[in-house]
Structures are given as structure tokens and as C-alpha cells.
mmCIF file of N, CA, C and O in Angstrom:
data_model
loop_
_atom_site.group_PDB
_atom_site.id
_atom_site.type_symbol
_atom_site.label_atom_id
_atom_site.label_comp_id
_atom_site.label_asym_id
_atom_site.label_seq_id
_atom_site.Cartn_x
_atom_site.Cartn_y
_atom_site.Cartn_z
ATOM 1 N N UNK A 14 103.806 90.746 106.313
ATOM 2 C CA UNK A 14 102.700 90.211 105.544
ATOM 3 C C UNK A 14 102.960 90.306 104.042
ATOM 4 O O UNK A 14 102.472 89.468 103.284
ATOM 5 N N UNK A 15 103.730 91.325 103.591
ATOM 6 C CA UNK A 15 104.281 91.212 102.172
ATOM 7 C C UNK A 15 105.020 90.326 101.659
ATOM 8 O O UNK A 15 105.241 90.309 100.448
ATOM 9 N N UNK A 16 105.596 89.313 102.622
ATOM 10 C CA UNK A 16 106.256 88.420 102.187
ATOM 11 C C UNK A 16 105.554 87.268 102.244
ATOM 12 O O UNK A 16 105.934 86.393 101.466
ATOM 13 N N UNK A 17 104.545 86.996 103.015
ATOM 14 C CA UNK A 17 103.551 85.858 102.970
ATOM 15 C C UNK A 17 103.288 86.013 101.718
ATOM 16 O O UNK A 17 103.550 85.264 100.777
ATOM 17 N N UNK A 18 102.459 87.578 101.746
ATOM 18 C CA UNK A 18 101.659 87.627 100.349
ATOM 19 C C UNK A 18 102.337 87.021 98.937
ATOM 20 O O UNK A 18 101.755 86.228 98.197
ATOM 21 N N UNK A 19 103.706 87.561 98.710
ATOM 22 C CA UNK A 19 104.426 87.231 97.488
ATOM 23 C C UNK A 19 104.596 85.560 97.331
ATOM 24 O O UNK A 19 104.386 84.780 96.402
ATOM 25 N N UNK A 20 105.194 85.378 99.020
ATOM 26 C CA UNK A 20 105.603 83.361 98.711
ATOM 27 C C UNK A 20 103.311 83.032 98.090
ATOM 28 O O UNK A 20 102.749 82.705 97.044
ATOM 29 N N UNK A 21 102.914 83.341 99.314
ATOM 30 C CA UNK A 21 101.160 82.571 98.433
ATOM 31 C C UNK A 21 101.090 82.769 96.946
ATOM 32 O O UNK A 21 100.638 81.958 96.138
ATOM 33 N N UNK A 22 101.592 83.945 96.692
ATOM 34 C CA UNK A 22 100.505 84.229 95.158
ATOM 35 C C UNK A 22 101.695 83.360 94.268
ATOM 36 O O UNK A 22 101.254 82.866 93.230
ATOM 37 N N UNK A 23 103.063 83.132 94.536
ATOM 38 C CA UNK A 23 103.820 82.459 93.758
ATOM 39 C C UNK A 23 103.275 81.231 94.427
ATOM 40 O O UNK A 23 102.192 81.394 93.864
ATOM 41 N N UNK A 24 103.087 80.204 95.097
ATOM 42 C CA UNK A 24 102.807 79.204 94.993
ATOM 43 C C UNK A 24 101.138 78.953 93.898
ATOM 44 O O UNK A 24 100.777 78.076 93.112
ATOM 45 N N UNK A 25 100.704 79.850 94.256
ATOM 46 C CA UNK A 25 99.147 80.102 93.717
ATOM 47 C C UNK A 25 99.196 79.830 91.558
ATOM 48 O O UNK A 25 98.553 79.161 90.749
ATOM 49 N N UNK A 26 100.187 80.675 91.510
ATOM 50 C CA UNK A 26 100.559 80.655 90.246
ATOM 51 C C UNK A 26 101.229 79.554 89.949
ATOM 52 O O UNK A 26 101.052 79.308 88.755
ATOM 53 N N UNK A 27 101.932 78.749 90.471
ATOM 54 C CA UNK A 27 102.577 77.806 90.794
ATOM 55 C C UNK A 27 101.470 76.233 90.408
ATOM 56 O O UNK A 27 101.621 75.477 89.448
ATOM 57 N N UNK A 28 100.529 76.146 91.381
ATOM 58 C CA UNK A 28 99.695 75.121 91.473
ATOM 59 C C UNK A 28 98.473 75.568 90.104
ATOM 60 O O UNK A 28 97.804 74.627 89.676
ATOM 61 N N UNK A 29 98.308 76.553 89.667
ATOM 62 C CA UNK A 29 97.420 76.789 88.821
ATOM 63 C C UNK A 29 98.128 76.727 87.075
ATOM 64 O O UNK A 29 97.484 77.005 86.064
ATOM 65 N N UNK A 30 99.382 76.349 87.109
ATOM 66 C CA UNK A 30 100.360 76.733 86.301
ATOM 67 C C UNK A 30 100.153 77.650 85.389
ATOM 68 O O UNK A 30 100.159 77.595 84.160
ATOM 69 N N UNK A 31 99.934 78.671 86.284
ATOM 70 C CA UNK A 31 99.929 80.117 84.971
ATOM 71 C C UNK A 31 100.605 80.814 84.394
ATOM 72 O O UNK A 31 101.648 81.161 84.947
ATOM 73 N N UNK A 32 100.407 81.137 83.522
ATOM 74 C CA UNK A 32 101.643 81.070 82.410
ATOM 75 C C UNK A 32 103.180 82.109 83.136
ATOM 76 O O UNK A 32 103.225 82.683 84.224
ATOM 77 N N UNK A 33 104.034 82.048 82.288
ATOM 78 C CA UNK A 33 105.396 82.579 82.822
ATOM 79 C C UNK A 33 104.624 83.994 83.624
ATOM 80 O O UNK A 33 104.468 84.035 84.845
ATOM 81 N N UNK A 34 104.122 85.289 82.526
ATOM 82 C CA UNK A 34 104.072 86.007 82.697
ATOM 83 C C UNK A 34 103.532 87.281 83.751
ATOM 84 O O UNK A 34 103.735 88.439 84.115
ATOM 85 N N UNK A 35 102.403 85.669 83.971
ATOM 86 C CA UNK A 35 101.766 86.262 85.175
ATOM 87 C C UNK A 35 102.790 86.008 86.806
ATOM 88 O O UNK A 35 102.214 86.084 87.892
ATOM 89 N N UNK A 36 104.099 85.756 86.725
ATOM 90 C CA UNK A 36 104.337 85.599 87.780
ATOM 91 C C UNK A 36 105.351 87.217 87.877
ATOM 92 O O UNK A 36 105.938 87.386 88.946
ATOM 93 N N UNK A 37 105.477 88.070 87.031
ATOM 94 C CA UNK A 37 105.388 89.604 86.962
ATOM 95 C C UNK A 37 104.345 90.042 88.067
ATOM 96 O O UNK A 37 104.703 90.980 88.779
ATOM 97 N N UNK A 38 103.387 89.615 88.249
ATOM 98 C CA UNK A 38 102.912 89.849 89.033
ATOM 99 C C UNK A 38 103.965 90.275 90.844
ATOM 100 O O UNK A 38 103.706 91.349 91.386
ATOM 101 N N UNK A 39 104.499 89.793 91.178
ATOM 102 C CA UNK A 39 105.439 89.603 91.948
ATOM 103 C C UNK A 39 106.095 90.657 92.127
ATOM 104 O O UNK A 39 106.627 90.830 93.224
ATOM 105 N N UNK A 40 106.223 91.617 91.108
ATOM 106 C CA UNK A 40 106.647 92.802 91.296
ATOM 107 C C UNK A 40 105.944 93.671 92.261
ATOM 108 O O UNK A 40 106.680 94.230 93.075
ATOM 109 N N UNK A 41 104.624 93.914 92.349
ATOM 110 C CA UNK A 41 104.051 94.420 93.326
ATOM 111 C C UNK A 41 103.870 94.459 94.721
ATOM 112 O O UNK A 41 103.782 95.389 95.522
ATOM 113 N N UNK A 42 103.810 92.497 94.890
ATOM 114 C CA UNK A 42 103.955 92.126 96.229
ATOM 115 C C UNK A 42 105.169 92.301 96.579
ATOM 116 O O UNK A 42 105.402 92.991 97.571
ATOM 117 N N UNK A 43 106.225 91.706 95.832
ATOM 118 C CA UNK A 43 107.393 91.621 96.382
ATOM 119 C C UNK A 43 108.136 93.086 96.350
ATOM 120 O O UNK A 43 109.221 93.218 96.917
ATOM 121 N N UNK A 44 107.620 93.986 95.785
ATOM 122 C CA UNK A 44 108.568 95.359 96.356
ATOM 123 C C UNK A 44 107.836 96.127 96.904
ATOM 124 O O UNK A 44 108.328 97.248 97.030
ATOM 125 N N UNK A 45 106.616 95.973 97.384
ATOM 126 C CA UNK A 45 105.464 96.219 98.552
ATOM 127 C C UNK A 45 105.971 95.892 99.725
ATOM 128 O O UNK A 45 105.889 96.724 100.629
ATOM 129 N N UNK A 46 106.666 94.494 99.995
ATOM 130 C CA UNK A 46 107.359 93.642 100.797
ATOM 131 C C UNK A 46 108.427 94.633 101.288
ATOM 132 O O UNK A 46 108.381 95.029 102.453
ATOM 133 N N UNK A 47 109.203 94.970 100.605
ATOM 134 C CA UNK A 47 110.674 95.248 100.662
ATOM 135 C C UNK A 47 110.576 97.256 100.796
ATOM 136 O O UNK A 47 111.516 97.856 101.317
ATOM 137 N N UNK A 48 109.460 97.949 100.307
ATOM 138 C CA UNK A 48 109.168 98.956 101.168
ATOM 139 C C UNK A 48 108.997 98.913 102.533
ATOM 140 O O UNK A 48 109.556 99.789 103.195
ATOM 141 N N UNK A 49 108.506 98.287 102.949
ATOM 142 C CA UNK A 49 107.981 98.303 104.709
ATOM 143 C C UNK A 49 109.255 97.365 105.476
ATOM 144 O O UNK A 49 109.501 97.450 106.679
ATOM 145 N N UNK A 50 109.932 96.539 104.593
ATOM 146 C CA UNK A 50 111.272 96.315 105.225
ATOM 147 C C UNK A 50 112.350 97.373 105.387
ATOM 148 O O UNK A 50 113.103 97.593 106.336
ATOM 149 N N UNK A 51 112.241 97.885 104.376
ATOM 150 C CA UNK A 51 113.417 99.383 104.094
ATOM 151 C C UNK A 51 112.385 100.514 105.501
ATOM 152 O O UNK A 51 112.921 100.892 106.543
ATOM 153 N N UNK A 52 111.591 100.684 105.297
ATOM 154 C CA UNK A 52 111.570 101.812 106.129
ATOM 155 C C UNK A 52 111.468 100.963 107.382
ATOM 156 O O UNK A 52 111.854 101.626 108.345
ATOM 157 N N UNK A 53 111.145 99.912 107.675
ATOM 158 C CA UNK A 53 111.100 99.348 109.553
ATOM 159 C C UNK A 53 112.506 99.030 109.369
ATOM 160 O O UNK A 53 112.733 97.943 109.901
ATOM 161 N N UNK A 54 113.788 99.650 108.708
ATOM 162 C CA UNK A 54 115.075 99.423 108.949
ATOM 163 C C UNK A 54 115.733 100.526 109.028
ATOM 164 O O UNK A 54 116.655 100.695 109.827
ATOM 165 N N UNK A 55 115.351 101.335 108.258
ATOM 166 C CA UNK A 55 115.430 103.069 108.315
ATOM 167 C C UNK A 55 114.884 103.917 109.509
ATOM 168 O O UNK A 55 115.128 105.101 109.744
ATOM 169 N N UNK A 56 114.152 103.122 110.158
ATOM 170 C CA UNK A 56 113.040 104.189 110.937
ATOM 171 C C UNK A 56 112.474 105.273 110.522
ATOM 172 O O UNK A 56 112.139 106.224 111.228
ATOM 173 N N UNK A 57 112.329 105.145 109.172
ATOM 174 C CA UNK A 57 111.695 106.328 108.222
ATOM 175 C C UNK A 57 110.602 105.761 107.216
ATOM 176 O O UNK A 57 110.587 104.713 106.572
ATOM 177 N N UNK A 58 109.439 107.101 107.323
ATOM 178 C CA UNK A 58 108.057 106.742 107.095
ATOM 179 C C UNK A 58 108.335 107.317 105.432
ATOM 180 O O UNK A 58 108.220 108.531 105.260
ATOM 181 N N UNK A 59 108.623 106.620 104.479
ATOM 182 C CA UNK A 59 108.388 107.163 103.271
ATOM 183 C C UNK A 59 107.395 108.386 102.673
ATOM 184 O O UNK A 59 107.646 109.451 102.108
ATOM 185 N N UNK A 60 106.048 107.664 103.104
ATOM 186 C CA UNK A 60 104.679 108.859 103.079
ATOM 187 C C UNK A 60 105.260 109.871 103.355
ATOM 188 O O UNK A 60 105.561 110.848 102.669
ATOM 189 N N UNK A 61 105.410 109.639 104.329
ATOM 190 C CA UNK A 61 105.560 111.089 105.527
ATOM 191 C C UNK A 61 106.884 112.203 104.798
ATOM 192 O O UNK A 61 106.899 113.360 104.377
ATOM 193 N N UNK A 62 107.618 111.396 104.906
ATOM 194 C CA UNK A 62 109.241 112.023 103.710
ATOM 195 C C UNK A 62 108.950 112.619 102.262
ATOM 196 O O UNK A 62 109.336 113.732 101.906
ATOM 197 N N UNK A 63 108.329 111.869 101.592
ATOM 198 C CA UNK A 63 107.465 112.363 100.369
ATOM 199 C C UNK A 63 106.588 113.627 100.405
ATOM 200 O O UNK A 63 106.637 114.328 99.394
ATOM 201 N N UNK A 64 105.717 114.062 101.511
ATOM 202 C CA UNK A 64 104.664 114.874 101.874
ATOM 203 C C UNK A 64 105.116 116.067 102.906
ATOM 204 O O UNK A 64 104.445 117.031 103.273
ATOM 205 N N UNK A 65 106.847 115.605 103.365
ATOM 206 C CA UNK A 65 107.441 117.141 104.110
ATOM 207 C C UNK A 65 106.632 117.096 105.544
ATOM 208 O O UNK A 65 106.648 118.199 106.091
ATOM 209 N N UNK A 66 105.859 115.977 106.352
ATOM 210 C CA UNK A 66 105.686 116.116 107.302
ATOM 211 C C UNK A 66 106.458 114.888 108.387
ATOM 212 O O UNK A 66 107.078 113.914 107.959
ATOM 213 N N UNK A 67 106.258 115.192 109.779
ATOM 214 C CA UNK A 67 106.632 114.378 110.598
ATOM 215 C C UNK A 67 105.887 114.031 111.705
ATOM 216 O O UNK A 67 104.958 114.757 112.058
ATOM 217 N N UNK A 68 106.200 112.900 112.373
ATOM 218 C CA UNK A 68 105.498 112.761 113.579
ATOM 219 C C UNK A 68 106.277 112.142 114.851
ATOM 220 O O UNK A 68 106.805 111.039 114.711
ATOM 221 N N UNK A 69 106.388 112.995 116.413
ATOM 222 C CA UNK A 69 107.151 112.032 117.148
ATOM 223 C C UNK A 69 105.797 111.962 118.051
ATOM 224 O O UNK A 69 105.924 111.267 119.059
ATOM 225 N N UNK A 70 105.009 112.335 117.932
ATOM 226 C CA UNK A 70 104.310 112.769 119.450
ATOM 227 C C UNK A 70 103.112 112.007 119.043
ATOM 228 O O UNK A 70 103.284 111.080 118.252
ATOM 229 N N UNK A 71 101.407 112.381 119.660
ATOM 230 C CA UNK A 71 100.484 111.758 119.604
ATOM 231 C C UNK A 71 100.597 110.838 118.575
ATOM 232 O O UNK A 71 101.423 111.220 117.746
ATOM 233 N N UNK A 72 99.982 109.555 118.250
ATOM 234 C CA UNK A 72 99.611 108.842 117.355
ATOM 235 C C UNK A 72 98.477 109.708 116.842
ATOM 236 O O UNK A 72 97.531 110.210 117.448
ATOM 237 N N UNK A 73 98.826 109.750 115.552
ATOM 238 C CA UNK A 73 97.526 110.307 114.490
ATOM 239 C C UNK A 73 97.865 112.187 114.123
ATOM 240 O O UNK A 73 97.315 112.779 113.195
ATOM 241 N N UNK A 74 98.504 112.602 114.739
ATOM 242 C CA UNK A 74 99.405 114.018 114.636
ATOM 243 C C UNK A 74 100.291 113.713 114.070
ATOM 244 O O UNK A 74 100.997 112.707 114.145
ATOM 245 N N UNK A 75 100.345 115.202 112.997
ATOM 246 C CA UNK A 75 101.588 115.111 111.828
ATOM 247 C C UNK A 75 101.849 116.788 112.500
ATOM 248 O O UNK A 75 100.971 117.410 113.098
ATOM 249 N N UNK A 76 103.486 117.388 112.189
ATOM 250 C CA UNK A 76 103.487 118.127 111.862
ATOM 251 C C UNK A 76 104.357 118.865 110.592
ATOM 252 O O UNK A 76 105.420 118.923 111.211
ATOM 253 N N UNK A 77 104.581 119.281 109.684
ATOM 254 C CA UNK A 77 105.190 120.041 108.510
ATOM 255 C C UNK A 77 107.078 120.253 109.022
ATOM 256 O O UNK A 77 107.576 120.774 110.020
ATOM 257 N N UNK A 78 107.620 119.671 107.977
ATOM 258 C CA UNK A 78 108.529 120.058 108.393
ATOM 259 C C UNK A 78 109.352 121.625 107.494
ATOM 260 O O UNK A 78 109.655 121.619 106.301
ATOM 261 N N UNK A 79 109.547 122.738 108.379
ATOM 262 C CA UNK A 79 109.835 124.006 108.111
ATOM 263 C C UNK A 79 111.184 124.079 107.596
ATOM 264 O O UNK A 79 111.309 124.784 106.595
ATOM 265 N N UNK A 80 112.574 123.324 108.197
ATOM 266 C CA UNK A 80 113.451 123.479 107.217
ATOM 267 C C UNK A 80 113.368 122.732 106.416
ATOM 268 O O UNK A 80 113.081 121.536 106.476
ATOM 269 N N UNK A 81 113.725 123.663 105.198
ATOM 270 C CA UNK A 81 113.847 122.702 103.451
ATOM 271 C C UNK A 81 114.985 122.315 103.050
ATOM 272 O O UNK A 81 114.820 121.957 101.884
ATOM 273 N N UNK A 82 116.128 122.168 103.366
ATOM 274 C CA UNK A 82 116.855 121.524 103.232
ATOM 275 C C UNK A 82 116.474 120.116 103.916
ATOM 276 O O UNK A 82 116.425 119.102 103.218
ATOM 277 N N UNK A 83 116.212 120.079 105.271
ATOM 278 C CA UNK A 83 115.737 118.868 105.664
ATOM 279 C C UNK A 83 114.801 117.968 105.323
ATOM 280 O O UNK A 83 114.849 116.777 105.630
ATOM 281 N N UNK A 84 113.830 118.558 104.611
ATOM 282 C CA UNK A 84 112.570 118.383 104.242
ATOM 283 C C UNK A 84 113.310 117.763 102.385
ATOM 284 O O UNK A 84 112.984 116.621 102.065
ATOM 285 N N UNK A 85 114.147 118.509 101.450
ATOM 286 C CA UNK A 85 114.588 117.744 100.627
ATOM 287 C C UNK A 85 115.431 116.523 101.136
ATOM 288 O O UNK A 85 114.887 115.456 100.852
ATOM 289 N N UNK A 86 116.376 116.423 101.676
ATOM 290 C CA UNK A 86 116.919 115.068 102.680
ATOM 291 C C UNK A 86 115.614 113.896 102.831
ATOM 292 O O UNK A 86 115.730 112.674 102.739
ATOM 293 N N UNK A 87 114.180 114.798 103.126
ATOM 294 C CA UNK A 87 113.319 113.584 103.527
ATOM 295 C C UNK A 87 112.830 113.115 102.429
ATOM 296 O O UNK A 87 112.300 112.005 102.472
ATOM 297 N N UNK A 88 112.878 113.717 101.399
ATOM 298 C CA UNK A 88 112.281 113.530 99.916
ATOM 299 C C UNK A 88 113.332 112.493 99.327
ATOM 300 O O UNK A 88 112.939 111.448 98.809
ATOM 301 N N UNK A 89 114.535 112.778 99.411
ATOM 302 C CA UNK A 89 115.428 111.994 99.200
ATOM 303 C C UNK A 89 115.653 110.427 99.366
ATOM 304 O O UNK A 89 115.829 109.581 98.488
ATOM 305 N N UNK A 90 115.593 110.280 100.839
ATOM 306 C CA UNK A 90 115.032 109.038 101.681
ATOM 307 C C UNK A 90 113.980 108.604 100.531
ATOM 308 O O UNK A 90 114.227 107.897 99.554
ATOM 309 N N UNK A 91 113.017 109.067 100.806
ATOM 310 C CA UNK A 91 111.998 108.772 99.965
ATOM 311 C C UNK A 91 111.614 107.894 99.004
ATOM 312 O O UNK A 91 111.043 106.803 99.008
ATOM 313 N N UNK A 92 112.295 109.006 97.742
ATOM 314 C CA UNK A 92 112.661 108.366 96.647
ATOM 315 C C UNK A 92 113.901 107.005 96.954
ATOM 316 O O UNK A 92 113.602 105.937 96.420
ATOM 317 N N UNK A 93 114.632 107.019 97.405
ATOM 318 C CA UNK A 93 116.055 106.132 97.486
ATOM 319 C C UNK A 93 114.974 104.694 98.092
ATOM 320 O O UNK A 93 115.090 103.562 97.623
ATOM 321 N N UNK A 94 114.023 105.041 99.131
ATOM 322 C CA UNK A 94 113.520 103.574 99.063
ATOM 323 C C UNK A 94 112.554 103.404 98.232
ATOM 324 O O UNK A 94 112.527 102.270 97.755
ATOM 325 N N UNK A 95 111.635 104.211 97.829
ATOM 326 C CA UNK A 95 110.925 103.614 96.678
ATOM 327 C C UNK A 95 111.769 102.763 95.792
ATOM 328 O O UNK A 95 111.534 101.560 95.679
ATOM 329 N N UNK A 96 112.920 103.456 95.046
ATOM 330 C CA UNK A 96 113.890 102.664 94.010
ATOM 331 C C UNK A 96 114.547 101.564 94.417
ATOM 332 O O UNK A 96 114.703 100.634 93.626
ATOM 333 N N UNK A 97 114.989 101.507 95.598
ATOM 334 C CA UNK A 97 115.107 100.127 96.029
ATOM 335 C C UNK A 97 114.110 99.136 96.229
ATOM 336 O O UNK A 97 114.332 97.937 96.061
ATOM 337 N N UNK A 98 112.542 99.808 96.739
ATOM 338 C CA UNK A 98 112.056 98.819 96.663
ATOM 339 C C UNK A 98 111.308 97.986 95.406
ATOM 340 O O UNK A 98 110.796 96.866 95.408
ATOM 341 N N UNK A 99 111.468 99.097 94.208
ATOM 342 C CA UNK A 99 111.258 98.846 93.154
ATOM 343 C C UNK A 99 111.825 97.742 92.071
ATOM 344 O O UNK A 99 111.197 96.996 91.319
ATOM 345 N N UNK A 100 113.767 97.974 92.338
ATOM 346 C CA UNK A 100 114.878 96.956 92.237
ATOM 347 C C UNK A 100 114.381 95.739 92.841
ATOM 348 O O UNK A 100 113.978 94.933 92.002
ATOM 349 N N UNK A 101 114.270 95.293 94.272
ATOM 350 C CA UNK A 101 113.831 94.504 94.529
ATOM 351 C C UNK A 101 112.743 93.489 93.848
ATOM 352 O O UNK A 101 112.834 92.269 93.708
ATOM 353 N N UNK A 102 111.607 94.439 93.441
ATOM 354 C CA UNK A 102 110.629 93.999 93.133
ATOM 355 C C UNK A 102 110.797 93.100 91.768
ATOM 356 O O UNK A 102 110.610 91.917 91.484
ATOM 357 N N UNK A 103 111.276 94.349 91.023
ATOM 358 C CA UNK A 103 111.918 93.952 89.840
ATOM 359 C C UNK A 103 112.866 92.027 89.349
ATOM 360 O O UNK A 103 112.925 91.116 88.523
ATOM 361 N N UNK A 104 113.424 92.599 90.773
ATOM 362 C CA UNK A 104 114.395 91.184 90.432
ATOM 363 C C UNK A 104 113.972 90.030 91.184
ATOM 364 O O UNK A 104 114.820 89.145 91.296
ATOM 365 N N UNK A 105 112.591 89.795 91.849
ATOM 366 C CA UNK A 105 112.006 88.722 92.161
ATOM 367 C C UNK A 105 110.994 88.237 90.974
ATOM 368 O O UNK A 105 110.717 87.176 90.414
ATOM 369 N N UNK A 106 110.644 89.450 90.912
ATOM 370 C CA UNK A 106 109.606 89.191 89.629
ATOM 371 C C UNK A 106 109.953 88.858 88.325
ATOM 372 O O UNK A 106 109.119 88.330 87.590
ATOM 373 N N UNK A 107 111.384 89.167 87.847
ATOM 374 C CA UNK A 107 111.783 88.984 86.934
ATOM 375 C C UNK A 107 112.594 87.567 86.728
ATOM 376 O O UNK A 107 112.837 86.727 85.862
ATOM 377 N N UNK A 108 112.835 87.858 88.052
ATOM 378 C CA UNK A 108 113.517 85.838 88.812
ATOM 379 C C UNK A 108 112.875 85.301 89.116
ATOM 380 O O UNK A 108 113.291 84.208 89.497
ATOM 381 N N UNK A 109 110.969 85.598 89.259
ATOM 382 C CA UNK A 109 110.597 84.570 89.236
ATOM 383 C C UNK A 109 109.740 84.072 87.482
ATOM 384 O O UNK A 109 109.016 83.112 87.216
ATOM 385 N N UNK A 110 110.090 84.862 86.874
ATOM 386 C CA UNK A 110 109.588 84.854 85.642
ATOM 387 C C UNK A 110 110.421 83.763 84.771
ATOM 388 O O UNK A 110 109.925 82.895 84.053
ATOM 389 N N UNK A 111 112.096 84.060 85.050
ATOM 390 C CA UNK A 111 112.659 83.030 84.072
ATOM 391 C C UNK A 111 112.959 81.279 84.520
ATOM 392 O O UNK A 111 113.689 80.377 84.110
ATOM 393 N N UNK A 112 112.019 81.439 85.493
ATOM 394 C CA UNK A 112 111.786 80.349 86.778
ATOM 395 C C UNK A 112 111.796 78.938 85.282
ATOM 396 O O UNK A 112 111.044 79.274 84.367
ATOM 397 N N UNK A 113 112.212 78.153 85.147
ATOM 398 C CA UNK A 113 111.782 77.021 84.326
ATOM 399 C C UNK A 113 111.074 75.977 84.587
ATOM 400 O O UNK A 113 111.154 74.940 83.928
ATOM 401 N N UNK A 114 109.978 76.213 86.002
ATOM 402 C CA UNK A 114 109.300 75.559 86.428
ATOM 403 C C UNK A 114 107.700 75.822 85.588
ATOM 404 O O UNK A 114 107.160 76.881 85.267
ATOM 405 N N UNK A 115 107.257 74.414 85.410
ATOM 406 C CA UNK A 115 105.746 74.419 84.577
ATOM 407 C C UNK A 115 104.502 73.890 85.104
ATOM 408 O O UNK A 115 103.474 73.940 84.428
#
């Protein structure tokens, strides 16, 4: 759905011809997009990596994860897709900014 979202709001901006800047906008959707691609490719829950917990069992049960070395590893993950999905974001939004379409 993050990628619907980004192609609509660029066509949206598109048909409304709003100015270059607002198509920065794009940064949000589009590395919103590319988080939930990175982790449904990772099989890793960012949140969850960020916050030191895990879950294999019930839906809606977390539990803490006790080794810290592992627990930095999950922080790691973490961060590494945030920044990618940030890059991403970055370079749609910024590609779609120098777009020379009016």
C-alpha cells in the first residue's frame, strides 16, 4: 500500500501541478514504502529490533530479548533499515523533485 500511496500522491501533485517542491513530499511515502519492503524481506520487525523485544508465538505476545549482544545485532538491523529506507526515500523524492515535468 506504500507504493500505491507514493505512485497516487505523485500523480495527485502531478494533475494539480504543484509546485516542484511539494513533490518532497515523497520522501515519506516512498521510504514508508521501502520500510515494510526491507523488513517483509528481512523477516525482521524493525519496532520490535529497536525496543529489544520478540515474538514467535501467540499473535499479540512480545517477549524481551535477554542476550545483549543479540539484542544490539537487533538494534542494528534496525537502524540499517531505517537508513535504507530513508536513502530510498530520499532518492525518489529528490528524483521526483528534479522531475522537469509542469
Amino acid at each position: 500500500t506504500g507504493l500505491a500511496a507514493s505512485l497516487a500522491l505523485f500523480a495527485v501533485l502531478l494533475a494539480v501541478a504543484a509546485p516542484h517542491w511539494a513533490r518532497l513530499l515523497l520522501i515519506l511515502t516512498a521510504g514508508g514504502a521501502a520500510s515494510g519492503y526491507f523488513q517483509a524481506w528481512l523477516h525482521f520487525c524493525a519496532a520490535f529490533g529497536s525496543t529489544g523485544v520478540y515474538n514467535f508465538g501467540e499473535l499479540g505476545a512480545s517477549e524481551q530479548v535477554l542476550d545483549q549482544e543479540a539484542s544490539r545485532r537487533d538494534r542494528m538491523r534496525s537502524l540499517q533499515i531505517g537508513l535504507a529506507s530513508l536513502a530510498v526515500g530520499l532518492a525518489v523524492g529528490i528524483g521526483a523533485f528534479l522531475l522537469p515535468i509542469r
